[in-house]
PDB file of C-alpha atoms in Angstrom:
ATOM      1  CA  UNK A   1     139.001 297.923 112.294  1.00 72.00           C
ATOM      2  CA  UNK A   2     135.950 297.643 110.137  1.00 73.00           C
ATOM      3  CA  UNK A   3     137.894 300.193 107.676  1.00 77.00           C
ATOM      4  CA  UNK A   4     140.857 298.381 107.581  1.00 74.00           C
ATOM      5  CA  UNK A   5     139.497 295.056 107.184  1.00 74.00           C
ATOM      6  CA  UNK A   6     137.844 296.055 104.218  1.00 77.00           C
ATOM      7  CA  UNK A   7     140.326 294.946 100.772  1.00 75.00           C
ATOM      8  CA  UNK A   8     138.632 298.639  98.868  1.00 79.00           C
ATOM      9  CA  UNK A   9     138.444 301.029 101.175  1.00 82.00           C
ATOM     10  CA  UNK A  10     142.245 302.145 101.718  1.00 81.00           C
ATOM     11  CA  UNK A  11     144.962 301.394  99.261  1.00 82.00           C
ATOM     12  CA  UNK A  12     147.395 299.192  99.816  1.00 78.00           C
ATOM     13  CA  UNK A  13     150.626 301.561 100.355  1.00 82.00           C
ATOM     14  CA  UNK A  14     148.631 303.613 103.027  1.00 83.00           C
ATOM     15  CA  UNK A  15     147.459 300.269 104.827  1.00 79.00           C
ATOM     16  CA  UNK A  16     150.415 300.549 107.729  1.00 78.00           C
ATOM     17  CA  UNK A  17     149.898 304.495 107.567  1.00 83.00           C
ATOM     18  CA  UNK A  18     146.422 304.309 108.300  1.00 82.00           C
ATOM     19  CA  UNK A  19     146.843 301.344 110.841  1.00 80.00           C
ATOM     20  CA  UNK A  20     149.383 303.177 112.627  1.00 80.00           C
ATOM     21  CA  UNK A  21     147.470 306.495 113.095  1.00 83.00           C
ATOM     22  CA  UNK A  22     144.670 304.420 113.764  1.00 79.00           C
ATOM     23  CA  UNK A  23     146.094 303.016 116.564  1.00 79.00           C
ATOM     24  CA  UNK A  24     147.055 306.562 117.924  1.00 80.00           C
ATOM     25  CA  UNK A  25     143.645 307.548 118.004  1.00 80.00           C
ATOM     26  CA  UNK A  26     142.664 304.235 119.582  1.00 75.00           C
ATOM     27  CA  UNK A  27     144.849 304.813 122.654  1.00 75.00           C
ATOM     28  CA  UNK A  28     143.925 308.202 123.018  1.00 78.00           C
ATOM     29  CA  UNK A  29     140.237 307.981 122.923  1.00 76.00           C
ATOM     30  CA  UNK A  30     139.346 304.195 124.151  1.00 71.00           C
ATOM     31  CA  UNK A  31     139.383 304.587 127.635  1.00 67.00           C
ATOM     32  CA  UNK A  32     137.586 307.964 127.646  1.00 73.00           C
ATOM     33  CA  UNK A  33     134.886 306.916 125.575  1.00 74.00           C
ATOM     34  CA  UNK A  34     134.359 303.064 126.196  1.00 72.00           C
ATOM     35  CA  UNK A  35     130.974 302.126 127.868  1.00 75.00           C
ATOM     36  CA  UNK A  36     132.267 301.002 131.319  1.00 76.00           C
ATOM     37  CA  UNK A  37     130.846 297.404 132.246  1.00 80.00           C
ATOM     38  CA  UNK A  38     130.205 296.582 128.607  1.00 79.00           C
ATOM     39  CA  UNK A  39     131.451 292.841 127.995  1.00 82.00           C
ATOM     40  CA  UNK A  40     134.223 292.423 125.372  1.00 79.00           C
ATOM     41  CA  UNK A  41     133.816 289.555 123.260  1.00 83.00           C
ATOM     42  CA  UNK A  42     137.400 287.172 123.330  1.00 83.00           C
ATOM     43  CA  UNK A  43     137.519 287.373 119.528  1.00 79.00           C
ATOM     44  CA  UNK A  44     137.321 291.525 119.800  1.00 80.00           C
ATOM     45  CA  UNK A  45     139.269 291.389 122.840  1.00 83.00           C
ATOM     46  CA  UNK A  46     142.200 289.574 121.072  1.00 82.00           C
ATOM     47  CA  UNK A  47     142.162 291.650 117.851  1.00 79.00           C
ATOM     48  CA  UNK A  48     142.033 294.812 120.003  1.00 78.00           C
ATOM     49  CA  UNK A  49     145.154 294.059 122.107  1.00 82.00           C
ATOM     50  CA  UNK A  50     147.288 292.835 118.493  1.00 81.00           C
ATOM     51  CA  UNK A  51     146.247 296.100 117.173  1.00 76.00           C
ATOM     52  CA  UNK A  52     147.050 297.967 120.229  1.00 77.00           C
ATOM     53  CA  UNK A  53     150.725 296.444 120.305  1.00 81.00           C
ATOM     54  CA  UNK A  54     150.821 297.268 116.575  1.00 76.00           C
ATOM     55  CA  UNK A  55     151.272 293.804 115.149  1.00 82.00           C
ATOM     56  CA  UNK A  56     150.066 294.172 112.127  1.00 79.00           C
ATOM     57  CA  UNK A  57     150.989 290.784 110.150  1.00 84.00           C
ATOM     58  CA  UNK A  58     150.254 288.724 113.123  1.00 86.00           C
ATOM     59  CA  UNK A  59     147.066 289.776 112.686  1.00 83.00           C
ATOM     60  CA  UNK A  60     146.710 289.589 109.042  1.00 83.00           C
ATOM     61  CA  UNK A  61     147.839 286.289 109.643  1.00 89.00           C
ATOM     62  CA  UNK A  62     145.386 284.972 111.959  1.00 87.00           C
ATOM     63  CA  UNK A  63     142.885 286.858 109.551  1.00 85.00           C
ATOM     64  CA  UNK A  64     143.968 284.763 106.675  1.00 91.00           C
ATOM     65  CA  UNK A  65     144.002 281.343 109.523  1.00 92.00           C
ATOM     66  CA  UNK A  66     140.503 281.932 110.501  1.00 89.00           C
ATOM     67  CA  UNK A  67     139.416 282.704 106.801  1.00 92.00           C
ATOM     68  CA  UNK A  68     140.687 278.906 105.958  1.00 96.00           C
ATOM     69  CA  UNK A  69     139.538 277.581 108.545  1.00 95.00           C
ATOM     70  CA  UNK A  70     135.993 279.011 107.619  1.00 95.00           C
ATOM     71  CA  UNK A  71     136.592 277.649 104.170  1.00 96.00           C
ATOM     72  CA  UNK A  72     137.592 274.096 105.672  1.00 97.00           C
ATOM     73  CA  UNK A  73     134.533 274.420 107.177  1.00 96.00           C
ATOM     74  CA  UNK A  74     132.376 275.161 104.543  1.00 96.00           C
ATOM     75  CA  UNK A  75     133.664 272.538 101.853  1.00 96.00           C
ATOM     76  CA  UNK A  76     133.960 269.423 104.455  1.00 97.00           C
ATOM     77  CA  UNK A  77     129.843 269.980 105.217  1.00 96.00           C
ATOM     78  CA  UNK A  78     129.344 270.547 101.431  1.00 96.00           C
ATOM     79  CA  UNK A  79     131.246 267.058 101.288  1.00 97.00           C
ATOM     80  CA  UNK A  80     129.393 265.388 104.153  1.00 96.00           C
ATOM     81  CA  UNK A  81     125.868 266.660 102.313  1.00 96.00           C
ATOM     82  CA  UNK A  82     126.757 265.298  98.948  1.00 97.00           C
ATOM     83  CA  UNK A  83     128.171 261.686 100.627  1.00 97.00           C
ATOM     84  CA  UNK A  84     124.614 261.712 102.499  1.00 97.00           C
ATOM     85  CA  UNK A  85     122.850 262.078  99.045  1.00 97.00           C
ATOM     86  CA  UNK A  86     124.354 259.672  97.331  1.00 96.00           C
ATOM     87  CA  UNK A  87     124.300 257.413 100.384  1.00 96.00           C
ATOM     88  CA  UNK A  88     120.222 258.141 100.253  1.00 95.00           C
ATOM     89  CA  UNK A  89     119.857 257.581  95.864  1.00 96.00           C
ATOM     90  CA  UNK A  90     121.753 254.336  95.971  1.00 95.00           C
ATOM     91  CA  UNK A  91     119.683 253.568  99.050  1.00 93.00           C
ATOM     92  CA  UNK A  92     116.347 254.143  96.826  1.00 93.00           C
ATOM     93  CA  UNK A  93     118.010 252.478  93.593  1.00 93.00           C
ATOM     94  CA  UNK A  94     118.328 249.600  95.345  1.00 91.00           C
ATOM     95  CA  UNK A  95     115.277 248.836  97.670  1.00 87.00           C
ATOM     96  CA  UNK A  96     112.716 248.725  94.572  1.00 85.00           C
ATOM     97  CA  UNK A  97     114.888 245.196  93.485  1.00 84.00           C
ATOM     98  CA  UNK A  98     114.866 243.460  96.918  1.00 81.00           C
ATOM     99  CA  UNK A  99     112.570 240.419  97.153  1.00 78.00           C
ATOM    100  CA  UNK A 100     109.160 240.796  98.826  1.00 75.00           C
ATOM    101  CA  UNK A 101     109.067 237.999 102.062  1.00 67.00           C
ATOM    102  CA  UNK A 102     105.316 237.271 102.641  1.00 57.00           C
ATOM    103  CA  UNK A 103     105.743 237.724 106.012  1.00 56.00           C
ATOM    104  CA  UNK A 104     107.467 241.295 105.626  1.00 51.00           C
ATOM    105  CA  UNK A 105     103.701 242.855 106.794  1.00 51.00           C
ATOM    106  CA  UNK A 106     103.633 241.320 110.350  1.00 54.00           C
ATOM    107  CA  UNK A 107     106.225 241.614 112.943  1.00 57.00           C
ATOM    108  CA  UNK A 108     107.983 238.540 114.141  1.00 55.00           C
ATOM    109  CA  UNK A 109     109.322 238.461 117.171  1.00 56.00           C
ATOM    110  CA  UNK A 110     111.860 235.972 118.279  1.00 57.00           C
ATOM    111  CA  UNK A 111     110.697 232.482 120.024  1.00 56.00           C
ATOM    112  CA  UNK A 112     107.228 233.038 118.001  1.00 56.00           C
ATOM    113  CA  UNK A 113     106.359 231.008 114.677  1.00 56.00           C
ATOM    114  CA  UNK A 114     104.379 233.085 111.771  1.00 56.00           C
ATOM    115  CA  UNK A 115     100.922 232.871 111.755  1.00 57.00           C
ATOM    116  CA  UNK A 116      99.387 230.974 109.004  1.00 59.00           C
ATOM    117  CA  UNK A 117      98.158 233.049 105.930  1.00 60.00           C
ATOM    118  CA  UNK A 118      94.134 233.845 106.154  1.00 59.00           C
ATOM    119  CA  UNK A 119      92.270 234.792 102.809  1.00 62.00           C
ATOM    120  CA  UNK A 120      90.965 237.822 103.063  1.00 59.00           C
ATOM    121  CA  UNK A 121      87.060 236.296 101.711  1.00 58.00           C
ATOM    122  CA  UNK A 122      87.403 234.176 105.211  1.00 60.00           C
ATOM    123  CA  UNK A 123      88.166 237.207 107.743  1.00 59.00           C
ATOM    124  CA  UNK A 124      85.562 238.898 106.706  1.00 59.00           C
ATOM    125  CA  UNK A 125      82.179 237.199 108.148  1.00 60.00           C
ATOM    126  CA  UNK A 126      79.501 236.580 105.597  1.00 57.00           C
ATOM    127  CA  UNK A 127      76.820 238.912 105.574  1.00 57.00           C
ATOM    128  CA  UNK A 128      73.375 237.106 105.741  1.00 55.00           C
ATOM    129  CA  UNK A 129      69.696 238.700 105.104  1.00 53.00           C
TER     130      UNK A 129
END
């Protein structure tokens, strides 16, 4: 499979050739030399069995499917990444022309009226010596 997947490695006139002998070698050795107990993955499991009933452009197909898919994939995060980056530089552009609230260093919770303003000379006490 790993041969065949491969666009270089055969030609594209000897692609059924080679699948087809391929799979003559696959149902003559498989069960003699499989690993008995060894897990199948699904994916392997369902390329195995269209290569076993020799459907060759079904599974070029679903080749090419999951391929776009993949590529779906890949350009809707790319997407997502640069919406979140712009969302973040307007985000930045913007909070430098807000207006400062004097009260925007203490929390104010609701039912509660702001404490009055305090110079900072007066919270200090006075030292005396």
């Amino acid at each position: 499979m790993t041969v065949y997947q491969r666009r270089g490695q055969t030609p594209p006139a000897a692609r059924t050739g080679f699948l087809s002998k391929s799979l003559t070698y696959y149902r003559r050795c498989y069960r003699r030399y499989r690993t008995p107990g060894t897990p199948v993955p699904p994916r392997a499991r369902a390329r195995q069995a269209l290569i076993r009933l020799g459907l060759r452009r079904t599974y070029g197909m679903l080749r090419f499917t999951s391929a776009m898919c993949r590529r779906a994939v890949r350009q809707s995060s790319r997407l997502v990444r640069q919406a979140r980056a712009t969302a973040l530089r307007l985000r930045y552009r913007i909070q430098p022309r807000l207006p400062l609230f004097p009260t925007a260093t203490r929390r104010l919770t609701p039912g509660t009226a702001a404490a009055p303003v305090v110079p900072l000379a007066e919270q200090t006490p006075a030292l005396t010596r």
